PDB file of C-alpha atoms in Angstrom:
ATOM      1  CA  UNK K  24      -0.019   0.033   0.016  1.00  0.00           C
ATOM      2  CA  UNK K  25       1.391   3.401  -0.993  1.00  0.00           C
ATOM      3  CA  UNK K  26       1.297   5.978   1.722  1.00  0.00           C
ATOM      4  CA  UNK K  27       0.553   9.554   0.520  1.00  0.00           C
ATOM      5  CA  UNK K  28       0.527  12.468   2.862  1.00  0.00           C
ATOM      6  CA  UNK K  29      -2.949  13.950   3.467  1.00  0.00           C
ATOM      7  CA  UNK K  30      -2.963  17.702   2.807  1.00  0.00           C
ATOM      8  CA  UNK K  31      -4.378  20.007   5.428  1.00  0.00           C
ATOM      9  CA  UNK K  32      -7.148  21.117   3.023  1.00  0.00           C
ATOM     10  CA  UNK K  33      -8.628  17.637   3.053  1.00  0.00           C
ATOM     11  CA  UNK K  34      -9.268  17.803   6.799  1.00  0.00           C
ATOM     12  CA  UNK K  35     -10.848  21.307   6.560  1.00  0.00           C
ATOM     13  CA  UNK K  36     -13.094  20.246   3.726  1.00  0.00           C
ATOM     14  CA  UNK K  37     -14.083  17.001   5.390  1.00  0.00           C
ATOM     15  CA  UNK K  38     -14.791  18.678   8.700  1.00  0.00           C
ATOM     16  CA  UNK K  39     -16.944  21.423   7.071  1.00  0.00           C
ATOM     17  CA  UNK K  40     -18.863  18.891   4.914  1.00  0.00           C
ATOM     18  CA  UNK K  41     -19.552  16.544   7.901  1.00  0.00           C
ATOM     19  CA  UNK K  42     -20.647  19.508  10.069  1.00  0.00           C
ATOM     20  CA  UNK K  43     -23.079  20.601   7.354  1.00  0.00           C
ATOM     21  CA  UNK K  44     -24.490  17.099   6.788  1.00  0.00           C
ATOM     22  CA  UNK K  45     -25.041  16.631  10.571  1.00  0.00           C
ATOM     23  CA  UNK K  46     -26.957  19.961  10.628  1.00  0.00           C
ATOM     24  CA  UNK K  47     -28.995  18.959   7.636  1.00  0.00           C
ATOM     25  CA  UNK K  48     -29.885  15.683   9.227  1.00  0.00           C
ATOM     26  CA  UNK K  49     -30.855  17.416  12.486  1.00  0.00           C
ATOM     27  CA  UNK K  50     -33.073  19.860  10.482  1.00  0.00           C
ATOM     28  CA  UNK K  51     -34.658  17.002   8.688  1.00  0.00           C
ATOM     29  CA  UNK K  52     -35.413  15.263  11.971  1.00  0.00           C
ATOM     30  CA  UNK K  53     -36.973  18.368  13.430  1.00  0.00           C
ATOM     31  CA  UNK K  54     -38.973  19.117  10.300  1.00  0.00           C
ATOM     32  CA  UNK K  55     -40.385  15.661   9.883  1.00  0.00           C
ATOM     33  CA  UNK K  56     -40.705  14.797  13.603  1.00  0.00           C
ATOM     34  CA  UNK K  57     -44.427  14.168  13.309  1.00  0.00           C
ATOM     35  CA  UNK K  58     -43.826  11.663  10.457  1.00  0.00           C
ATOM     36  CA  UNK K  59     -41.060   9.946  12.554  1.00  0.00           C
ATOM     37  CA  UNK K  60     -43.474   9.430  15.464  1.00  0.00           C
ATOM     38  CA  UNK K  61     -46.402   8.226  13.283  1.00  0.00           C
ATOM     39  CA  UNK K  62     -45.611   4.453  13.590  1.00  0.00           C
ATOM     40  CA  UNK K  63     -43.322   2.147  15.298  1.00  0.00           C
ATOM     41  CA  UNK K  64     -41.162   1.436  12.228  1.00  0.00           C
ATOM     42  CA  UNK K  65     -40.726   5.105  11.371  1.00  0.00           C
ATOM     43  CA  UNK K  66     -39.726   5.691  15.077  1.00  0.00           C
ATOM     44  CA  UNK K  67     -37.006   3.056  14.686  1.00  0.00           C
ATOM     45  CA  UNK K  68     -35.988   4.609  11.391  1.00  0.00           C
ATOM     46  CA  UNK K  69     -35.747   7.947  13.212  1.00  0.00           C
ATOM     47  CA  UNK K  70     -33.145   6.481  15.514  1.00  0.00           C
ATOM     48  CA  UNK K  71     -31.253   5.090  12.447  1.00  0.00           C
ATOM     49  CA  UNK K  72     -31.195   8.486  10.869  1.00  0.00           C
ATOM     50  CA  UNK K  73     -30.083  10.063  14.101  1.00  0.00           C
ATOM     51  CA  UNK K  74     -27.093   7.781  14.318  1.00  0.00           C
ATOM     52  CA  UNK K  75     -25.854   9.589  11.126  1.00  0.00           C
ATOM     53  CA  UNK K  76     -25.565  12.626  13.222  1.00  0.00           C
ATOM     54  CA  UNK K  77     -23.234  10.698  15.501  1.00  0.00           C
ATOM     55  CA  UNK K  78     -21.205   9.550  12.464  1.00  0.00           C
ATOM     56  CA  UNK K  79     -20.879  12.956  10.882  1.00  0.00           C
ATOM     57  CA  UNK K  80     -20.212  14.810  14.104  1.00  0.00           C
ATOM     58  CA  UNK K  81     -17.518  12.342  15.018  1.00  0.00           C
ATOM     59  CA  UNK K  82     -15.958  12.686  11.607  1.00  0.00           C
ATOM     60  CA  UNK K  83     -16.033  16.486  11.858  1.00  0.00           C
ATOM     61  CA  UNK K  84     -14.563  16.524  15.267  1.00  0.00           C
ATOM     62  CA  UNK K  85     -11.853  14.042  14.418  1.00  0.00           C
ATOM     63  CA  UNK K  86     -10.845  16.024  11.341  1.00  0.00           C
ATOM     64  CA  UNK K  87     -10.658  19.186  13.349  1.00  0.00           C
ATOM     65  CA  UNK K  88      -8.511  17.552  15.993  1.00  0.00           C
ATOM     66  CA  UNK K  89      -6.239  16.088  13.302  1.00  0.00           C
ATOM     67  CA  UNK K  90      -5.962  19.584  11.768  1.00  0.00           C
ATOM     68  CA  UNK K  91      -5.015  21.119  15.156  1.00  0.00           C
ATOM     69  CA  UNK K  92      -2.928  18.366  16.806  1.00  0.00           C
ATOM     70  CA  UNK K  93      -1.343  16.567  13.822  1.00  0.00           C
ATOM     71  CA  UNK K  94      -2.015  13.562  11.632  1.00  0.00           C
ATOM     72  CA  UNK K  95      -1.360  10.976  14.282  1.00  0.00           C
ATOM     73  CA  UNK K  96      -4.041  12.173  16.657  1.00  0.00           C
ATOM     74  CA  UNK K  97      -6.919   9.789  17.142  1.00  0.00           C
ATOM     75  CA  UNK K  98     -10.326  10.135  18.833  1.00  0.00           C
ATOM     76  CA  UNK K  99     -10.503   8.740  22.329  1.00  0.00           C
ATOM     77  CA  UNK K 100     -13.523   7.066  23.796  1.00  0.00           C
ATOM     78  CA  UNK K 101     -14.230   9.279  26.720  1.00  0.00           C
ATOM     79  CA  UNK K 102     -14.161  12.905  25.528  1.00  0.00           C
ATOM     80  CA  UNK K 103     -14.880  12.646  21.761  1.00  0.00           C
ATOM     81  CA  UNK K 104     -16.981   9.610  21.239  1.00  0.00           C
ATOM     82  CA  UNK K 105     -19.187  10.188  24.340  1.00  0.00           C
ATOM     83  CA  UNK K 106     -19.760  13.882  23.412  1.00  0.00           C
ATOM     84  CA  UNK K 107     -20.776  12.919  19.817  1.00  0.00           C
ATOM     85  CA  UNK K 108     -23.024  10.136  21.114  1.00  0.00           C
ATOM     86  CA  UNK K 109     -24.720  12.516  23.590  1.00  0.00           C
ATOM     87  CA  UNK K 110     -25.283  15.056  20.799  1.00  0.00           C
ATOM     88  CA  UNK K 111     -26.960  12.535  18.593  1.00  0.00           C
ATOM     89  CA  UNK K 112     -29.041  10.981  21.367  1.00  0.00           C
ATOM     90  CA  UNK K 113     -30.263  14.401  22.476  1.00  0.00           C
ATOM     91  CA  UNK K 114     -31.269  15.283  18.905  1.00  0.00           C
ATOM     92  CA  UNK K 115     -33.073  11.970  18.606  1.00  0.00           C
ATOM     93  CA  UNK K 116     -34.694  12.399  21.993  1.00  0.00           C
ATOM     94  CA  UNK K 117     -36.319  15.649  20.816  1.00  0.00           C
ATOM     95  CA  UNK K 118     -38.214  13.537  18.277  1.00  0.00           C
ATOM     96  CA  UNK K 119     -39.144  10.528  20.391  1.00  0.00           C
ATOM     97  CA  UNK K 120     -37.720   8.522  23.325  1.00  0.00           C
ATOM     98  CA  UNK K 121     -37.546   5.376  21.311  1.00  0.00           C
ATOM     99  CA  UNK K 122     -35.625   7.238  18.627  1.00  0.00           C
ATOM    100  CA  UNK K 123     -33.024   8.072  21.342  1.00  0.00           C
ATOM    101  CA  UNK K 124     -32.765   4.397  22.396  1.00  0.00           C
ATOM    102  CA  UNK K 125     -32.447   3.050  18.859  1.00  0.00           C
ATOM    103  CA  UNK K 126     -29.928   5.837  18.055  1.00  0.00           C
ATOM    104  CA  UNK K 127     -27.672   4.493  20.873  1.00  0.00           C
ATOM    105  CA  UNK K 128     -27.850   1.004  19.388  1.00  0.00           C
ATOM    106  CA  UNK K 129     -27.292   2.063  15.766  1.00  0.00           C
ATOM    107  CA  UNK K 130     -24.489   4.412  16.816  1.00  0.00           C
ATOM    108  CA  UNK K 131     -22.664   1.714  18.709  1.00  0.00           C
ATOM    109  CA  UNK K 132     -23.035  -0.549  15.654  1.00  0.00           C
ATOM    110  CA  UNK K 133     -21.666   2.176  13.437  1.00  0.00           C
ATOM    111  CA  UNK K 134     -18.810   2.858  15.761  1.00  0.00           C
ATOM    112  CA  UNK K 135     -17.830  -0.875  15.589  1.00  0.00           C
ATOM    113  CA  UNK K 136     -17.574  -0.680  11.779  1.00  0.00           C
ATOM    114  CA  UNK K 137     -15.872   2.699  11.799  1.00  0.00           C
ATOM    115  CA  UNK K 138     -13.211   1.232  14.151  1.00  0.00           C
ATOM    116  CA  UNK K 139     -12.685  -1.753  11.858  1.00  0.00           C
ATOM    117  CA  UNK K 140     -12.333   0.387   8.784  1.00  0.00           C
ATOM    118  CA  UNK K 141      -9.968   2.802  10.696  1.00  0.00           C
ATOM    119  CA  UNK K 142      -7.849  -0.072  11.856  1.00  0.00           C
ATOM    120  CA  UNK K 143      -7.568  -1.378   8.279  1.00  0.00           C
ATOM    121  CA  UNK K 144      -6.667   1.902   6.805  1.00  0.00           C
ATOM    122  CA  UNK K 145      -4.543   3.698   9.422  1.00  0.00           C
ATOM    123  CA  UNK K 146      -2.759   1.095  11.538  1.00  0.00           C
ATOM    124  CA  UNK K 147       0.771   0.810  10.262  1.00  0.00           C
ATOM    125  CA  UNK K 148       2.108  -2.622  10.880  1.00  0.00           C
ATOM    126  CA  UNK K 149       5.677  -2.677  11.742  1.00  0.00           C
ATOM    127  CA  UNK K 150       8.077  -4.998   9.962  1.00  0.00           C
ATOM    128  CA  UNK K 151       8.199  -8.584  11.231  1.00  0.00           C
ATOM    129  CA  UNK K 152      10.906  -9.162  13.781  1.00  0.00           C
ATOM    130  CA  UNK K 153      13.892 -11.056  12.531  1.00  0.00           C
ATOM    131  CA  UNK K 154      13.457 -14.883  12.940  1.00  0.00           C
ATOM    132  CA  UNK K 155      15.190 -16.364  15.925  1.00  0.00           C
ATOM    133  CA  UNK K 156      17.751 -18.935  14.940  1.00  0.00           C
ATOM    134  CA  UNK K 157      18.006 -21.799  17.293  1.00  0.00           C
ATOM    135  CA  UNK K 158      21.179 -23.888  17.525  1.00  0.00           C
ATOM    136  CA  UNK K 159      20.860 -27.499  16.638  1.00  0.00           C
ATOM    137  CA  UNK K 160      22.495 -30.068  18.794  1.00  0.00           C
ATOM    138  CA  UNK K 161      24.118 -27.743  21.338  1.00  0.00           C
ATOM    139  CA  UNK K 162      24.387 -28.369  25.015  1.00  0.00           C
ATOM    140  CA  UNK K 163      25.244 -31.653  26.819  1.00  0.00           C
ATOM    141  CA  UNK K 164      24.641 -34.982  25.217  1.00  0.00           C
ATOM    142  CA  UNK K 165      23.118 -37.828  27.160  1.00  0.00           C
ATOM    143  CA  UNK K 166      25.473 -40.850  27.063  1.00  0.00           C
TER     144      UNK K 166
END
């Protein structure tokens, strides 16, 4: 895999687009709140849509942090992920309580897949350590 440096403009663009998309999804949830609460399946779908607020806000926050603190900076569980989860759950809770519950479940599932993709793309595996050569036939011989 060829490693190319990511320019700073990529982080800025990604952060702005992710922030705009999370605001658009929040606006959509507020505008169609009555439709999302009309049946059980649409309420669950509201939680699914709210989980995209979590994904986009986490992407935006991560890109801003990489812009400020360097390319090797990664989101931690406690401050960043919990804050983004709370933002998405509160925005889903405005629509319906079940939306908030399903948003938590869908966000945790999305976080699992984001972590897998991130590990595949960004973890740099170090070179394999040199093989250990064992001596054959050394030591005392039993006679």
